[in-house]
Amino acid sequence: MFKRVKRLLNEPVLFAMIVFVWVLLFLFVIYPIFMVGLKSFEPKPGVFNLTVYRTIFSKRYFLIPIFNTLKLGVTVACFGVLIGYVFAYSVAKANVLAKNFFRTVATFPIVSPPFVVALAAILLFGRNGLFTRKLFGGIPPFEIYGFWGLVIVETLAYFPTAFLTLEGTLLSIGSDLEEASQSLGYSKWRTFWRVTFPLSLPGVLSAWLLVFSQSMADFGNPLVLGGRYHVLSVAAYLEITGSYRVSHGSALAIILLIPTLIAFFVQRYWLSRKSFVTVTGKSFISKAMELPRWAKAILTVICLLLTASILLFYGTVFLGSFTKLWGVNHSFTLDNYRYVFNFSWEYLKDTLLLASIATPICGVLGIMTAYLVARKEFFGRRIMEAVSLLPFAVPGTVVGIGYLLAFNQKPLILTGTALIIILVFVFRELPVGVQNGVAALYQIDKSIEEASMDLGSNSYQTFWKITLPLLMPAFFTALFNAFVRSMTAISAVIFVVSAKWNLITVRILGAVSNGDLSQAAALSCTLIGFVIVAMFLMRFMTVNLSYQMKLRRVER
């Protein structure tokens, strides 16, 4: 340990980086969560006891949201992983027709606010919904407001997470293993159950835990479609903003935090010890299996139905944005978009400005933290990595309440400012940047950096001249994720927005709550349009930068 400390003191820039990252993580990750936990034990100012928790666990009013949240999370995770697996297998292994089209459509929910699907469900199956009036004579086929409505909406919104996770898992399984199974006399069906599926179990569990965490933390969809089906995220929000019982809201947030943290650490533990290795030093090929025509037809039909459902939901939102009053007057109009750019432009402008400021900060801080935990040896390195990944496991409701409590009093009063929203954006999306950076660094041979150090460069010079250029793809991926997630954020930032600084997602939720569905649809389409444009710009910048870097290497 003494040698490590001495080495750090000899490199003041590196030492300053470590201290800087630790200070930021303590202030904006640990401290807000600590404040939520502390407030949950404070029923009255200056009085600390278990009264709040006794009240919560003794009253049915509070117990119902706990049970409902767990029930919804488990159900959505099971359905989401099932659909995601079928979709991923169809694209990665069965080589169905139009697989690139299916893959593209499956990512729609990722680049839009999750509650856009809830808005589409209301436009289709609500009491004045299109299908309700045209196909069912004005009587809803089922109650969209409640448990099953949330299951449908959240499954469509979060199954892409399972799909992307499982697609990567299935592609990593070499086709030679499946061919060897068939050469030993196993049928394709038995090969799937005895070889492919067991080897994909780590991805299945990982996807299940990810979707479970997303459903547990969801705020927008339950607020829009929950009805009488109360969940913890909304209950905590209403306790603070409606009943003004901050301690009760904080306690509900802590209860919400426990299962998501358990899911996060179980996932990390499982992935760290999995023995389902299929990628070794030997080259392998992952190619499609030649399935029977009937099996391929069934998978194609399933993909078509799911893709059609996604297009139907998003197409309905797009159509609804051009109607005068959904459910009453469906005549074509551009008034909703005039309203967006005339009366809601400030919301959109604030969102674009704050997300644009937060994005590069998040990207730089993520890469810096990844470099420290993956390349440097110092005391507390693993703890730093765990703390930097903590916001990924913490529901947005907990983060929002934490920032509300932590920065609404001295010595750091940030409530009502743009800075508190930027900080929420930065540290909420920091884990993705850290993970991308760590993964990229593990692919870069340390000998490259060691050669630079041997030639007289210090850690600072080596990082800027050698490591950072090689990390550019991971850096731009982190930038893209940070920008998209900041533009579509709702659960955390709804606690810290103000009259001076507001966001387009909060405005959309307000429009839905007021019954202005056409305006909400126009706002949603505008937001998605800006995100898609930014996505193509960032991709263009990434490709262009990579080309320039390769050109410079050739010139050298």
JSON list of N, CA and C in Angstrom, two decimals, residues 78-90 155 159-164 166-167 170 306:
[
{"chain": "A", "resi": 78, "resn": "CYS", "atom": "N", "xyz": [-40.90, -11.48, -16.74]},
{"chain": "A", "resi": 78, "resn": "CYS", "atom": "CA", "xyz": [-41.11, -12.80, -17.36]},
{"chain": "A", "resi": 78, "resn": "CYS", "atom": "C", "xyz": [-41.59, -12.65, -18.80]},
{"chain": "A", "resi": 79, "resn": "PHE", "atom": "N", "xyz": [-42.59, -11.81, -19.03]},
{"chain": "A", "resi": 79, "resn": "PHE", "atom": "CA", "xyz": [-43.09, -11.61, -20.39]},
{"chain": "A", "resi": 79, "resn": "PHE", "atom": "C", "xyz": [-42.05, -10.94, -21.27]},
{"chain": "A", "resi": 80, "resn": "GLY", "atom": "N", "xyz": [-41.35, -9.95, -20.73]},
{"chain": "A", "resi": 80, "resn": "GLY", "atom": "CA", "xyz": [-40.34, -9.24, -21.51]},
{"chain": "A", "resi": 80, "resn": "GLY", "atom": "C", "xyz": [-39.20, -10.14, -21.95]},
{"chain": "A", "resi": 81, "resn": "VAL", "atom": "N", "xyz": [-38.73, -11.01, -21.05]},
{"chain": "A", "resi": 81, "resn": "VAL", "atom": "CA", "xyz": [-37.64, -11.92, -21.40]},
{"chain": "A", "resi": 81, "resn": "VAL", "atom": "C", "xyz": [-38.12, -12.98, -22.39]},
{"chain": "A", "resi": 82, "resn": "LEU", "atom": "N", "xyz": [-39.34, -13.48, -22.21]},
{"chain": "A", "resi": 82, "resn": "LEU", "atom": "CA", "xyz": [-39.88, -14.47, -23.14]},
{"chain": "A", "resi": 82, "resn": "LEU", "atom": "C", "xyz": [-39.95, -13.90, -24.55]},
{"chain": "A", "resi": 83, "resn": "ILE", "atom": "N", "xyz": [-40.53, -12.72, -24.68]},
{"chain": "A", "resi": 83, "resn": "ILE", "atom": "CA", "xyz": [-40.65, -12.09, -26.00]},
{"chain": "A", "resi": 83, "resn": "ILE", "atom": "C", "xyz": [-39.27, -11.71, -26.54]},
{"chain": "A", "resi": 84, "resn": "GLY", "atom": "N", "xyz": [-38.42, -11.17, -25.66]},
{"chain": "A", "resi": 84, "resn": "GLY", "atom": "CA", "xyz": [-37.08, -10.79, -26.08]},
{"chain": "A", "resi": 84, "resn": "GLY", "atom": "C", "xyz": [-36.26, -11.97, -26.55]},
{"chain": "A", "resi": 85, "resn": "TYR", "atom": "N", "xyz": [-36.44, -13.13, -25.89]},
{"chain": "A", "resi": 85, "resn": "TYR", "atom": "CA", "xyz": [-35.68, -14.32, -26.30]},
{"chain": "A", "resi": 85, "resn": "TYR", "atom": "C", "xyz": [-36.13, -14.82, -27.67]},
{"chain": "A", "resi": 86, "resn": "VAL", "atom": "N", "xyz": [-37.44, -14.89, -27.86]},
{"chain": "A", "resi": 86, "resn": "VAL", "atom": "CA", "xyz": [-37.96, -15.35, -29.16]},
{"chain": "A", "resi": 86, "resn": "VAL", "atom": "C", "xyz": [-37.48, -14.41, -30.27]},
{"chain": "A", "resi": 87, "resn": "PHE", "atom": "N", "xyz": [-37.55, -13.12, -30.00]},
{"chain": "A", "resi": 87, "resn": "PHE", "atom": "CA", "xyz": [-37.13, -12.13, -30.98]},
{"chain": "A", "resi": 87, "resn": "PHE", "atom": "C", "xyz": [-35.63, -12.24, -31.25]},
{"chain": "A", "resi": 88, "resn": "ALA", "atom": "N", "xyz": [-34.84, -12.37, -30.18]},
{"chain": "A", "resi": 88, "resn": "ALA", "atom": "CA", "xyz": [-33.38, -12.45, -30.34]},
{"chain": "A", "resi": 88, "resn": "ALA", "atom": "C", "xyz": [-32.98, -13.74, -31.06]},
{"chain": "A", "resi": 89, "resn": "TYR", "atom": "N", "xyz": [-33.64, -14.86, -30.72]},
{"chain": "A", "resi": 89, "resn": "TYR", "atom": "CA", "xyz": [-33.32, -16.12, -31.38]},
{"chain": "A", "resi": 89, "resn": "TYR", "atom": "C", "xyz": [-33.68, -16.06, -32.87]},
{"chain": "A", "resi": 90, "resn": "SER", "atom": "N", "xyz": [-34.79, -15.42, -33.17]},
{"chain": "A", "resi": 90, "resn": "SER", "atom": "CA", "xyz": [-35.21, -15.30, -34.57]},
{"chain": "A", "resi": 90, "resn": "SER", "atom": "C", "xyz": [-34.20, -14.51, -35.38]},
{"chain": "A", "resi": 155, "resn": "THR", "atom": "N", "xyz": [-44.16, -4.14, -20.95]},
{"chain": "A", "resi": 155, "resn": "THR", "atom": "CA", "xyz": [-43.52, -5.22, -21.71]},
{"chain": "A", "resi": 155, "resn": "THR", "atom": "C", "xyz": [-43.05, -4.70, -23.07]},
{"chain": "A", "resi": 159, "resn": "PHE", "atom": "N", "xyz": [-39.04, -4.71, -23.33]},
{"chain": "A", "resi": 159, "resn": "PHE", "atom": "CA", "xyz": [-38.52, -5.94, -23.92]},
{"chain": "A", "resi": 159, "resn": "PHE", "atom": "C", "xyz": [-37.28, -5.68, -24.79]},
{"chain": "A", "resi": 160, "resn": "PRO", "atom": "N", "xyz": [-37.10, -4.47, -25.42]},
{"chain": "A", "resi": 160, "resn": "PRO", "atom": "CA", "xyz": [-35.86, -4.25, -26.18]},
{"chain": "A", "resi": 160, "resn": "PRO", "atom": "C", "xyz": [-34.60, -4.44, -25.34]},
{"chain": "A", "resi": 161, "resn": "THR", "atom": "N", "xyz": [-34.67, -4.14, -24.04]},
{"chain": "A", "resi": 161, "resn": "THR", "atom": "CA", "xyz": [-33.51, -4.37, -23.18]},
{"chain": "A", "resi": 161, "resn": "THR", "atom": "C", "xyz": [-33.15, -5.84, -23.14]},
{"chain": "A", "resi": 162, "resn": "ALA", "atom": "N", "xyz": [-34.18, -6.69, -22.98]},
{"chain": "A", "resi": 162, "resn": "ALA", "atom": "CA", "xyz": [-33.95, -8.14, -22.99]},
{"chain": "A", "resi": 162, "resn": "ALA", "atom": "C", "xyz": [-33.47, -8.60, -24.37]},
{"chain": "A", "resi": 163, "resn": "PHE", "atom": "N", "xyz": [-34.06, -8.05, -25.41]},
{"chain": "A", "resi": 163, "resn": "PHE", "atom": "CA", "xyz": [-33.69, -8.44, -26.77]},
{"chain": "A", "resi": 163, "resn": "PHE", "atom": "C", "xyz": [-32.22, -8.15, -27.05]},
{"chain": "A", "resi": 164, "resn": "LEU", "atom": "N", "xyz": [-31.76, -6.95, -26.73]},
{"chain": "A", "resi": 164, "resn": "LEU", "atom": "CA", "xyz": [-30.36, -6.58, -27.00]},
{"chain": "A", "resi": 164, "resn": "LEU", "atom": "C", "xyz": [-29.40, -7.43, -26.18]},
{"chain": "A", "resi": 166, "resn": "LEU", "atom": "N", "xyz": [-29.96, -10.51, -24.96]},
{"chain": "A", "resi": 166, "resn": "LEU", "atom": "CA", "xyz": [-30.00, -11.90, -25.40]},
{"chain": "A", "resi": 166, "resn": "LEU", "atom": "C", "xyz": [-29.44, -12.08, -26.81]},
{"chain": "A", "resi": 167, "resn": "GLU", "atom": "N", "xyz": [-29.57, -11.07, -27.66]},
{"chain": "A", "resi": 167, "resn": "GLU", "atom": "CA", "xyz": [-28.99, -11.17, -29.00]},
{"chain": "A", "resi": 167, "resn": "GLU", "atom": "C", "xyz": [-27.48, -11.32, -28.90]},
{"chain": "A", "resi": 170, "resn": "LEU", "atom": "N", "xyz": [-26.67, -14.88, -27.60]},
{"chain": "A", "resi": 170, "resn": "LEU", "atom": "CA", "xyz": [-26.87, -15.93, -28.60]},
{"chain": "A", "resi": 170, "resn": "LEU", "atom": "C", "xyz": [-25.80, -15.87, -29.70]},
{"chain": "A", "resi": 306, "resn": "LEU", "atom": "N", "xyz": [-45.18, -8.75, -33.35]},
{"chain": "A", "resi": 306, "resn": "LEU", "atom": "CA", "xyz": [-44.58, -7.83, -32.38]},
{"chain": "A", "resi": 306, "resn": "LEU", "atom": "C", "xyz": [-44.18, -6.52, -33.05]}
]
